[in-house]
């Protein structure tokens, strides 16, 4: 197909592969190049059929990065950088952890303190790791018991062990 000029309007399809110096004085509503689509404030890239990665610019600078896999597999997002990964939120902004839209934890600052918070009522904070290739729970902070610390094994104290209330007791096995 060629280009038709009628009454000062150009219509048609460009027939050659490489086009230089193409400009537009109007507004382009959408643009698709191969598997990349730019439409308004949404950039969408399509992988295999139905698998997409999108970046959406929203109100007040809110930005959403999303992956969708229509086959039901996990559409993971991997950040792989040469330097560090910086998360910087203004005015005590929190890093929220969610599972299917439900917030279960957060990291945030108060004054100069780092806060790690379990966001679900009475749910614990659990520190896990590998010990000789076995998955272990090293420490549990029990939120249903005011944050009582439950250690899996020995506790080493570098200086004083302070029991802060006069009624404090130390239990040894079944005795005290």
GROMACS .gro file of C-alpha atoms in nm:
model
  176
    1UNK     CA    1   0.000   0.000   0.000
    2UNK     CA    2   0.115   0.351  -0.064
    3UNK     CA    3   0.047   0.691   0.086
    4UNK     CA    4  -0.249   0.891  -0.038
    5UNK     CA    5  -0.256   1.270  -0.018
    6UNK     CA    6  -0.601   1.420  -0.037
    7UNK     CA    7  -0.694   1.773   0.069
    8UNK     CA    8  -0.374   1.813   0.279
    9UNK     CA    9  -0.437   1.487   0.472
   10UNK     CA   10  -0.197   1.198   0.446
   11UNK     CA   11  -0.343   0.852   0.496
   12UNK     CA   12  -0.203   0.507   0.440
   13UNK     CA   13   0.067   0.268   0.553
   14UNK     CA   14   0.439   0.327   0.532
   15UNK     CA   15   0.576   0.055   0.305
   16UNK     CA   16   0.946   0.059   0.391
   17UNK     CA   17   1.105  -0.085   0.701
   18UNK     CA   18   1.325   0.200   0.822
   19UNK     CA   19   1.169   0.544   0.853
   20UNK     CA   20   1.372   0.845   0.963
   21UNK     CA   21   1.253   1.186   1.071
   22UNK     CA   22   0.888   1.095   1.119
   23UNK     CA   23   0.722   1.361   1.333
   24UNK     CA   24   0.371   1.427   1.451
   25UNK     CA   25   0.211   1.757   1.543
   26UNK     CA   26  -0.098   1.588   1.684
   27UNK     CA   27  -0.152   1.347   1.970
   28UNK     CA   28  -0.073   0.983   1.918
   29UNK     CA   29  -0.333   0.788   2.118
   30UNK     CA   30  -0.160   0.449   2.112
   31UNK     CA   31   0.155   0.296   1.968
   32UNK     CA   32   0.240  -0.070   1.922
   33UNK     CA   33   0.588  -0.185   1.825
   34UNK     CA   34   0.635  -0.562   1.808
   35UNK     CA   35   0.518  -0.689   2.151
   36UNK     CA   36   0.527  -0.348   2.322
   37UNK     CA   37   0.218  -0.128   2.350
   38UNK     CA   38   0.206   0.229   2.481
   39UNK     CA   39  -0.148   0.351   2.537
   40UNK     CA   40  -0.210   0.659   2.751
   41UNK     CA   41  -0.032   0.603   3.083
   42UNK     CA   42   0.011   0.226   3.042
   43UNK     CA   43   0.313   0.051   2.892
   44UNK     CA   44   0.248  -0.320   2.828
   45UNK     CA   45   0.492  -0.581   2.704
   46UNK     CA   46   0.362  -0.921   2.596
   47UNK     CA   47   0.577  -1.232   2.634
   48UNK     CA   48   0.420  -1.554   2.523
   49UNK     CA   49   0.047  -1.538   2.446
   50UNK     CA   50  -0.143  -1.384   2.738
   51UNK     CA   51   0.165  -1.323   2.952
   52UNK     CA   52   0.217  -0.954   3.015
   53UNK     CA   53   0.431  -0.709   3.207
   54UNK     CA   54   0.287  -0.362   3.253
   55UNK     CA   55   0.380  -0.029   3.406
   56UNK     CA   56   0.090   0.205   3.484
   57UNK     CA   57   0.125   0.568   3.592
   58UNK     CA   58  -0.163   0.665   3.819
   59UNK     CA   59  -0.289   0.963   4.013
   60UNK     CA   60  -0.042   1.165   4.224
   61UNK     CA   61   0.255   0.972   4.086
   62UNK     CA   62   0.132   0.632   4.203
   63UNK     CA   63   0.292   0.369   3.982
   64UNK     CA   64   0.199   0.003   3.946
   65UNK     CA   65   0.429  -0.262   3.802
   66UNK     CA   66   0.241  -0.586   3.735
   67UNK     CA   67   0.290  -0.924   3.573
   68UNK     CA   68   0.011  -1.152   3.453
   69UNK     CA   69   0.037  -1.511   3.336
   70UNK     CA   70  -0.297  -1.631   3.201
   71UNK     CA   71  -0.185  -1.995   3.224
   72UNK     CA   72  -0.177  -1.965   3.604
   73UNK     CA   73   0.199  -1.990   3.643
   74UNK     CA   74   0.375  -1.738   3.866
   75UNK     CA   75   0.463  -1.415   3.688
   76UNK     CA   76   0.771  -1.327   3.893
   77UNK     CA   77   0.943  -0.989   3.897
   78UNK     CA   78   1.321  -1.013   3.935
   79UNK     CA   79   1.541  -0.715   4.022
   80UNK     CA   80   1.896  -0.799   3.918
   81UNK     CA   81   2.125  -0.498   3.939
   82UNK     CA   82   2.499  -0.434   3.933
   83UNK     CA   83   2.472  -0.204   4.238
   84UNK     CA   84   2.240  -0.197   4.536
   85UNK     CA   85   1.862  -0.184   4.550
   86UNK     CA   86   1.740   0.130   4.724
   87UNK     CA   87   1.389   0.162   4.869
   88UNK     CA   88   1.335   0.524   4.968
   89UNK     CA   89   0.993   0.643   5.082
   90UNK     CA   90   0.939   0.995   5.217
   91UNK     CA   91   0.776   1.098   5.546
   92UNK     CA   92   0.797   0.765   5.731
   93UNK     CA   93   0.676   0.574   5.427
   94UNK     CA   94   0.647   0.203   5.484
   95UNK     CA   95   0.752  -0.093   5.275
   96UNK     CA   96   0.441  -0.309   5.286
   97UNK     CA   97   0.444  -0.685   5.237
   98UNK     CA   98   0.124  -0.831   5.089
   99UNK     CA   99  -0.002  -1.171   4.982
  100UNK     CA  100  -0.292  -1.156   4.730
  101UNK     CA  101  -0.368  -0.801   4.844
  102UNK     CA  102  -0.368  -0.872   5.220
  103UNK     CA  103  -0.098  -0.685   5.414
  104UNK     CA  104   0.087  -0.921   5.650
  105UNK     CA  105   0.396  -0.719   5.735
  106UNK     CA  106   0.578  -0.390   5.700
  107UNK     CA  107   0.910  -0.215   5.746
  108UNK     CA  108   0.901   0.152   5.845
  109UNK     CA  109   1.090   0.419   6.037
  110UNK     CA  110   0.997   0.608   6.352
  111UNK     CA  111   1.256   0.870   6.447
  112UNK     CA  112   1.579   0.683   6.376
  113UNK     CA  113   1.437   0.339   6.457
  114UNK     CA  114   1.380   0.058   6.209
  115UNK     CA  115   1.044  -0.106   6.276
  116UNK     CA  116   0.954  -0.455   6.158
  117UNK     CA  117   0.585  -0.521   6.213
  118UNK     CA  118   0.357  -0.822   6.177
  119UNK     CA  119   0.033  -0.666   6.047
  120UNK     CA  120  -0.206  -0.956   6.115
  121UNK     CA  121  -0.351  -0.975   6.465
  122UNK     CA  122  -0.175  -1.230   6.690
  123UNK     CA  123   0.047  -1.360   6.409
  124UNK     CA  124   0.414  -1.414   6.488
  125UNK     CA  125   0.743  -1.291   6.346
  126UNK     CA  126   0.953  -1.598   6.269
  127UNK     CA  127   1.328  -1.604   6.196
  128UNK     CA  128   1.418  -1.909   5.989
  129UNK     CA  129   1.736  -2.042   5.834
  130UNK     CA  130   1.929  -2.348   5.723
  131UNK     CA  131   2.137  -2.553   5.967
  132UNK     CA  132   2.337  -2.826   5.789
  133UNK     CA  133   2.082  -2.810   5.502
  134UNK     CA  134   1.786  -2.851   5.742
  135UNK     CA  135   1.521  -2.579   5.755
  136UNK     CA  136   1.495  -2.458   6.116
  137UNK     CA  137   1.309  -2.193   6.312
  138UNK     CA  138   1.574  -2.009   6.513
  139UNK     CA  139   1.351  -1.755   6.688
  140UNK     CA  140   0.981  -1.684   6.712
  141UNK     CA  141   0.840  -1.360   6.848
  142UNK     CA  142   0.494  -1.460   6.970
  143UNK     CA  143   0.259  -1.166   6.905
  144UNK     CA  144  -0.031  -1.335   7.087
  145UNK     CA  145   0.188  -1.330   7.401
  146UNK     CA  146   0.303  -0.964   7.387
  147UNK     CA  147   0.607  -1.054   7.176
  148UNK     CA  148   0.748  -1.331   7.397
  149UNK     CA  149   1.072  -1.462   7.242
  150UNK     CA  150   1.096  -1.836   7.183
  151UNK     CA  151   1.447  -1.949   7.094
  152UNK     CA  152   1.502  -2.288   6.933
  153UNK     CA  153   1.833  -2.349   7.112
  154UNK     CA  154   2.089  -2.184   7.340
  155UNK     CA  155   2.085  -1.815   7.423
  156UNK     CA  156   2.422  -1.657   7.489
  157UNK     CA  157   2.429  -1.334   7.687
  158UNK     CA  158   2.740  -1.121   7.648
  159UNK     CA  159   2.693  -0.927   7.974
  160UNK     CA  160   2.416  -0.905   8.233
  161UNK     CA  161   2.091  -1.095   8.218
  162UNK     CA  162   1.836  -0.854   8.361
  163UNK     CA  163   1.491  -0.960   8.478
  164UNK     CA  164   1.302  -0.630   8.486
  165UNK     CA  165   1.022  -0.711   8.733
  166UNK     CA  166   1.053  -0.805   9.100
  167UNK     CA  167   0.833  -1.111   9.043
  168UNK     CA  168   1.056  -1.250   8.765
  169UNK     CA  169   1.154  -1.615   8.788
  170UNK     CA  170   1.388  -1.845   8.602
  171UNK     CA  171   1.254  -2.189   8.518
  172UNK     CA  172   1.483  -2.492   8.475
  173UNK     CA  173   1.299  -2.774   8.304
  174UNK     CA  174   0.998  -2.869   8.516
  175UNK     CA  175   1.128  -2.679   8.824
  176UNK     CA  176   1.192  -2.315   8.893
   0.00000   0.00000   0.00000
